[in-house]
XYZ file of C-alpha atoms in Angstrom:
348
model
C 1.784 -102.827 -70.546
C 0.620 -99.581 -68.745
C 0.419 -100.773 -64.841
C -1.191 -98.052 -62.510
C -0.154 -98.851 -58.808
C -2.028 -96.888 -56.007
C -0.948 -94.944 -53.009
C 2.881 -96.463 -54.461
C 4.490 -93.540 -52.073
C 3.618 -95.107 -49.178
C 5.150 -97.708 -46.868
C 3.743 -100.916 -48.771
C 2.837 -99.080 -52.193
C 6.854 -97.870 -52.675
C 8.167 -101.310 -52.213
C 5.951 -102.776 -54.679
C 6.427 -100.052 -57.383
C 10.060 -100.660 -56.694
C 9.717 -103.821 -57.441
C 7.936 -103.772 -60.294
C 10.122 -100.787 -61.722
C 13.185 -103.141 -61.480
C 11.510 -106.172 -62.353
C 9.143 -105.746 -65.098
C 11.423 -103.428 -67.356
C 9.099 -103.749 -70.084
C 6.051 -102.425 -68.290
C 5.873 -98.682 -68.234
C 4.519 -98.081 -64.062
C 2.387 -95.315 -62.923
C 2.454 -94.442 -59.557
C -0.329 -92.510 -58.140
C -0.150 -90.589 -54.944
C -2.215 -88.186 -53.009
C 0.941 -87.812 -50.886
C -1.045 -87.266 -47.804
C 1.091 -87.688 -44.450
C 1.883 -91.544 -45.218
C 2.990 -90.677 -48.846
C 6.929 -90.044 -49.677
C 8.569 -89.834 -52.517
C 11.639 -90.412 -50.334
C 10.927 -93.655 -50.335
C 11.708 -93.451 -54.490
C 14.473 -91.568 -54.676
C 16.719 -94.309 -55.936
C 13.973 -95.300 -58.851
C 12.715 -91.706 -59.469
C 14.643 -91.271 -62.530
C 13.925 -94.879 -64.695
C 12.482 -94.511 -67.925
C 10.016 -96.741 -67.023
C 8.672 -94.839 -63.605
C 6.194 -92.329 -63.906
C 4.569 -90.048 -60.757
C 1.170 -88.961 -61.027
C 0.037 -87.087 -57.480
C -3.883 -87.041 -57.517
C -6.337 -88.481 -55.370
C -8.601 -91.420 -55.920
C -11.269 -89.915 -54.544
C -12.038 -87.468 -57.253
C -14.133 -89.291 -59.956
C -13.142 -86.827 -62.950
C -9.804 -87.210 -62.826
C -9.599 -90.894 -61.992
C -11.530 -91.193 -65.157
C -9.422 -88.837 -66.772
C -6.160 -90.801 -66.245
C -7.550 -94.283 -67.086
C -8.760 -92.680 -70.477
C -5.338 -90.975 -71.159
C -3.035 -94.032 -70.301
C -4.771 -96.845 -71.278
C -3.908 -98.913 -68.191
C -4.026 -102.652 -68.613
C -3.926 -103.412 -64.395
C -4.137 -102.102 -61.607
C -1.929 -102.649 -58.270
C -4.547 -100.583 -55.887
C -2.894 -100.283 -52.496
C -4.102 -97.019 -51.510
C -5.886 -96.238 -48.480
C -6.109 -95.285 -45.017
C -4.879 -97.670 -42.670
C -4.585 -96.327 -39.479
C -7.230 -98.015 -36.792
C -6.757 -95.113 -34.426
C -6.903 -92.317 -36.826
C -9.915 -94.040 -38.035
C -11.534 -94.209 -34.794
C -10.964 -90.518 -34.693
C -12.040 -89.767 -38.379
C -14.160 -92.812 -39.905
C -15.821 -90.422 -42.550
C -11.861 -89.888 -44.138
C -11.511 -93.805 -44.037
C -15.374 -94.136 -45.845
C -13.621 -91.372 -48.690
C -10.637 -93.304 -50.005
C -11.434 -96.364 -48.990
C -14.730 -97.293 -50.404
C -15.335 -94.419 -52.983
C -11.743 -93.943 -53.781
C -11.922 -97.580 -54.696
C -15.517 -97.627 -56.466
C -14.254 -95.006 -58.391
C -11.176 -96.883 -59.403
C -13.279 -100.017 -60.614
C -15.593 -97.900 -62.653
C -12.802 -96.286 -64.233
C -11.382 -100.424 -64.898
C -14.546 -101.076 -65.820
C -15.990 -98.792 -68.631
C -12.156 -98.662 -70.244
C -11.656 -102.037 -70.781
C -15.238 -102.888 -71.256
C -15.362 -106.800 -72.997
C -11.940 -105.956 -73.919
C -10.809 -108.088 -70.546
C -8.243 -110.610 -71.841
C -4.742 -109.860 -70.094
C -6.805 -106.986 -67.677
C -6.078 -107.242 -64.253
C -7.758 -105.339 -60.591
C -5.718 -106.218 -58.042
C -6.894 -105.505 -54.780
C -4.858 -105.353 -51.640
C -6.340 -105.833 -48.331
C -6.083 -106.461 -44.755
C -6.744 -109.381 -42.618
C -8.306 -107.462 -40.152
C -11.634 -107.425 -41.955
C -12.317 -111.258 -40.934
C -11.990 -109.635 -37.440
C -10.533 -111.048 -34.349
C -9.794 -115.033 -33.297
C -9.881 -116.398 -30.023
C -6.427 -118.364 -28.944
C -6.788 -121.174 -31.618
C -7.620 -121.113 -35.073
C -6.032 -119.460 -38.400
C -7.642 -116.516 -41.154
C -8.735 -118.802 -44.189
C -10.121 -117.272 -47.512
C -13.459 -118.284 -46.549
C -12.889 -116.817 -42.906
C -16.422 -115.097 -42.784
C -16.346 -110.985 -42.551
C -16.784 -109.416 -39.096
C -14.870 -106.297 -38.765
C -14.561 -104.399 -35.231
C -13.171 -101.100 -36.442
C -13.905 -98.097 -38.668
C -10.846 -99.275 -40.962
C -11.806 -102.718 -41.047
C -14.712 -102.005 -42.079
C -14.184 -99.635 -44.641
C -12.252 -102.378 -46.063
C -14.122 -105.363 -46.042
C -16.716 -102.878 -48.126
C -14.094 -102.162 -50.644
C -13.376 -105.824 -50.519
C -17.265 -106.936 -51.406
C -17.583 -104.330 -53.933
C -14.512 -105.501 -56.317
C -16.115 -108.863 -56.049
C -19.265 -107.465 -56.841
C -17.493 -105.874 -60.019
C -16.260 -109.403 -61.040
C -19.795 -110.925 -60.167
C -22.104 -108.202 -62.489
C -19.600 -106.628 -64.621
C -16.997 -109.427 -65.409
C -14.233 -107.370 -64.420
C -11.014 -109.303 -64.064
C -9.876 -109.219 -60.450
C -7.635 -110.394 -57.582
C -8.001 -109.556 -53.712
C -5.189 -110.427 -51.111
C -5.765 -110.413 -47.587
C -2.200 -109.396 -45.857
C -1.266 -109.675 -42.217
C 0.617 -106.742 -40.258
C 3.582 -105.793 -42.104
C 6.701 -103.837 -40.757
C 9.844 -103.233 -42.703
C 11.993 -100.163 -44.419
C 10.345 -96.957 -45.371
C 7.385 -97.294 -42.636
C 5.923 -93.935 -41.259
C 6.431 -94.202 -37.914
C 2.700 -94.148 -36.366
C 2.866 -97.879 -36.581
C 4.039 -100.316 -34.018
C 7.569 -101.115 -35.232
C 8.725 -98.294 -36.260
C 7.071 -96.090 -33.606
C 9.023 -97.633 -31.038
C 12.165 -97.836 -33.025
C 11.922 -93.959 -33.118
C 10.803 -93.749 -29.780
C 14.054 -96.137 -27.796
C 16.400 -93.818 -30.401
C 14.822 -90.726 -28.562
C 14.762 -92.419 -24.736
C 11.005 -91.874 -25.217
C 7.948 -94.498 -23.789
C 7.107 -97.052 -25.296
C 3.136 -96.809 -25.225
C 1.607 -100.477 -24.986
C -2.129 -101.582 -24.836
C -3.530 -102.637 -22.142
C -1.708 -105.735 -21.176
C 0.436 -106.052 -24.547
C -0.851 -109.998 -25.186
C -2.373 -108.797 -28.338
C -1.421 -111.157 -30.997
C -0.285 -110.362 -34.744
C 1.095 -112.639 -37.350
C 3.498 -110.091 -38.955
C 5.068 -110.108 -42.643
C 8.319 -108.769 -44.084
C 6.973 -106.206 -46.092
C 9.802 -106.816 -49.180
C 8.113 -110.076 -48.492
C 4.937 -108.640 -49.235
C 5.741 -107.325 -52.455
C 7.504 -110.496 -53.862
C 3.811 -112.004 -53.542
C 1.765 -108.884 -54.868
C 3.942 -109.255 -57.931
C 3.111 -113.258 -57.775
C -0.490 -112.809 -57.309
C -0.707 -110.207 -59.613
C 1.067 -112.249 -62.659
C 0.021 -115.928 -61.515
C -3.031 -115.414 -59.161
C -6.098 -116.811 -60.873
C -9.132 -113.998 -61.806
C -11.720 -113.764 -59.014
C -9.649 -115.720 -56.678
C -8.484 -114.490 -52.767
C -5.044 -115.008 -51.563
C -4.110 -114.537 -47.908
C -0.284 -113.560 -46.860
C 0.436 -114.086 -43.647
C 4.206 -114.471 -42.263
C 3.709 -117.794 -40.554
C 4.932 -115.669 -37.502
C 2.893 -115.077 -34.775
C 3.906 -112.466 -31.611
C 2.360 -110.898 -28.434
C 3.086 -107.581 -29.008
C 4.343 -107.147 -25.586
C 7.259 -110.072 -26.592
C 7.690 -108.130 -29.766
C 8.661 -104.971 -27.934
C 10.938 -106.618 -26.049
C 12.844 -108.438 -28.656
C 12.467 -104.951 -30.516
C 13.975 -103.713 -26.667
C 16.974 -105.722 -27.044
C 18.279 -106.003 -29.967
C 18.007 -101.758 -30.085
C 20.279 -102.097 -26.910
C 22.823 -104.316 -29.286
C 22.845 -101.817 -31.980
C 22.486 -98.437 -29.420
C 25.500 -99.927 -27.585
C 23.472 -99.292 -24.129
C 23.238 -101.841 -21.348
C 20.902 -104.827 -21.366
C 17.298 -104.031 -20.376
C 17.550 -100.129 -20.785
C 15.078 -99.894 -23.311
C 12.882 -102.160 -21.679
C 12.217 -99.519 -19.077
C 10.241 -97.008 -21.493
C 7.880 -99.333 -21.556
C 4.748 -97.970 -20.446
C 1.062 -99.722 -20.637
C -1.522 -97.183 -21.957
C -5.990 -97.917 -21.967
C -6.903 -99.878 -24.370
C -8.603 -98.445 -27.687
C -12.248 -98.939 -28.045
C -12.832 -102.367 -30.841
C -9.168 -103.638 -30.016
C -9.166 -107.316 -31.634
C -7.602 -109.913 -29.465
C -5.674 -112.027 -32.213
C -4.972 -111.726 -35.541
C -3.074 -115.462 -37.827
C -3.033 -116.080 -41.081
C -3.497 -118.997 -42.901
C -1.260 -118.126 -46.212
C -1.092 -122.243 -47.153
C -3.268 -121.408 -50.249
C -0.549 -118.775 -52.044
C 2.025 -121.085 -50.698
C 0.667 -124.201 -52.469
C -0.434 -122.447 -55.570
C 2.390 -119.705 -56.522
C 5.490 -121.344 -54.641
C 5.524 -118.184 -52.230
C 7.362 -118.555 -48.839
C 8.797 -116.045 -46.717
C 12.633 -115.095 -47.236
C 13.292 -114.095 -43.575
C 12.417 -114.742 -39.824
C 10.906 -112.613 -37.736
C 14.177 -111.885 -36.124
C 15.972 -111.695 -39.372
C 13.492 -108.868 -40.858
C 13.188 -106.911 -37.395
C 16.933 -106.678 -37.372
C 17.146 -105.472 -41.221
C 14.525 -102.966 -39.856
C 16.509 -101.691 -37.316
C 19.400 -101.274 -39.272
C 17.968 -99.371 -42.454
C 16.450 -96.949 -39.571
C 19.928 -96.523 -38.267
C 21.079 -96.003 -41.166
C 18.669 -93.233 -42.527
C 18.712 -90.629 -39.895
C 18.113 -88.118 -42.473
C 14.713 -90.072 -43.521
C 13.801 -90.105 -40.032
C 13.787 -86.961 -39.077
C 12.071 -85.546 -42.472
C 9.380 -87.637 -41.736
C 9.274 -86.573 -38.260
C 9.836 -83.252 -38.605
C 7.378 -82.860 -41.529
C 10.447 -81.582 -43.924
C 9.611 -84.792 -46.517
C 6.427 -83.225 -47.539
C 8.275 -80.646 -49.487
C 10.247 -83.304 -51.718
C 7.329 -83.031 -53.868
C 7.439 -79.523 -54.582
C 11.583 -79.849 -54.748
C 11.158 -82.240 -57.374
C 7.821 -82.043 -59.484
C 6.865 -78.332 -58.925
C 6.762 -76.348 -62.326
């Protein structure tokens, strides 16, 4: 089987080609990349040179050559993970978010669609997605598959529309297709503009810690190794036009996060209790800011056996400790120096 996964350079995207590189032996795995700012082929290095691994850069926004690639490699699925994620950036930019993430992924499913044509039989879209398109919850209540849509940001919007148009592929084309809705993720290999690793980069530097508003905003929040275990589940076991949910069963205030996050950087730092704590510093709100974010992941559970492998506590140490341990990732990705592994590596 030819398996194309999208935007596999990023945080998520490299974890799950890893995976399937090292799992599915027999499957030849594309991985295609615009390698804008969030994509790293860093993050491959220790797969980069299996037979079975290919690296295609390109951009899923440009019809022609999506089409193009589809037609030359014959893909039988697709893992499509690429996207722009970033709620701020999108706040900023919503036009870039519209780009990849609706047309990038129309163009995708048209590609799926006109190659495999009635030939659908062991064809597979698999969509990954966000649970932040249901929008936010109030202090009880869970994200459910049939959580109705109401997204509060430029991103979450952009990808609830990706969202209704692969099911609107399945509904008037008959394309084959799964859709997962995942909950925030943190983890190795994470560019740090996000939470987790922001702050990890940050206490390492003595710099603030930057909180919203009053930091109760709640997040259920996944391993993302954990995350990839059930993409490959989903994608191999998941039933066609079916929506899983993966949530960690772990819900935080993101000001307790920081501080857990605050003390066990302390452990590893060797610095005295509470130091870190003191960068923290609360910053206005962002406009759309959804209170509350849990996931109701019973479904995948029940159906495909998936469970978490770690705690909270057990993941956000492993965090800390690959970061610790890859200074020299760190600061390429800081400093900007990763985005010329590319040219080190592919360039002709």
């Amino acid at each position: 089987m030819n398996i194309l996964i999208t935007g596999g350079a990023g945080f998520i995207g490299s974890h799950v080609v890893r995976r399937f590189v090292n799992t599915h032996r027999e499957y030849n795995i594309y991985n295609l990349d615009a390698l804008t700012y969030a994509g790293n082929l860093e993050n491959l290095r220790d797969i980069e040179d299996a037979p079975n691994y290919h690296f295609i850069k390109g951009d899923i926004v440009d019809e022609g050559f999506i089409k193009g690639l589809f037609e030359k490699h014959r893909f039988d699925g697709v893992v499509h993970l690429a996207a722009e994620s970033h709620v701020d950036r999108s706040i900023t930019d919503p036009l870039a978010f519209v780009r990849t993430n609706i047309i990038g992924t129309v163009n995708l499913l048209n590609a799926a669609r006109d190659l495999w044509k009635d030939q659908t039989a062991d064809k597979r879209f698999y969509h990954v997605s966000t649970d932040e398109v249901y929008g936010s919850l109030g202090a009880e209540g869970l994200f459910t598959e049939t959580t109705s849509y109401d997204p509060n940001s430029p991103y979450s919007a952009s990808k609830a529309s990706s969202d209704h148009f692969v099911r609107a592929y399945g509904e008037t084309y008959g394309l084959p297709y799964v859709i997962s809705n995942c909950s925030n993720n943190y983890g190795p290999n994470h560019f740090p503009e996000k939470l987790v690793p922001l702050f990890i980069n940050n206490i390492i530097e003595n710099k603030p810690l930057p909180v919203y508003g009053d930091g109760k905003y709640t997040r259920d929040w996944l391993f993302v190794e954990d995350h990839a275990v059930a993409i490959d589940l989903v994608f191999h076991k998941g039933k066609n036009h079916e929506t899983y949910n993966i949530g960690g069963f772990n819900e935080w205030q993101n000001i307790d996060l920081v501080k857990l996050l605050c003390k066990l950087m302390d452990q590893k730092l060797g610095r005295d209790a509470g130091t870190s704590e003191k960068l923290i510093t609360y910053v206005k709100d962002r406009p759309g800011h959804d209170l509350r974010y849990a996931i109701d992941a019973g479904k995948i559970s029940k159906e495909l056996g998936w469970r978490p492998s770690v705690t909270f506590e057990q993941g956000l140490e492993r965090t800390i400790d690959w970061y610790l341990s890859n200074e020299e990732w760190l600061n390429h990705v800081t400093s900007g120096d990763y985005q010329e592994y590319y040219d080190k590596m592919y360039a002709q």
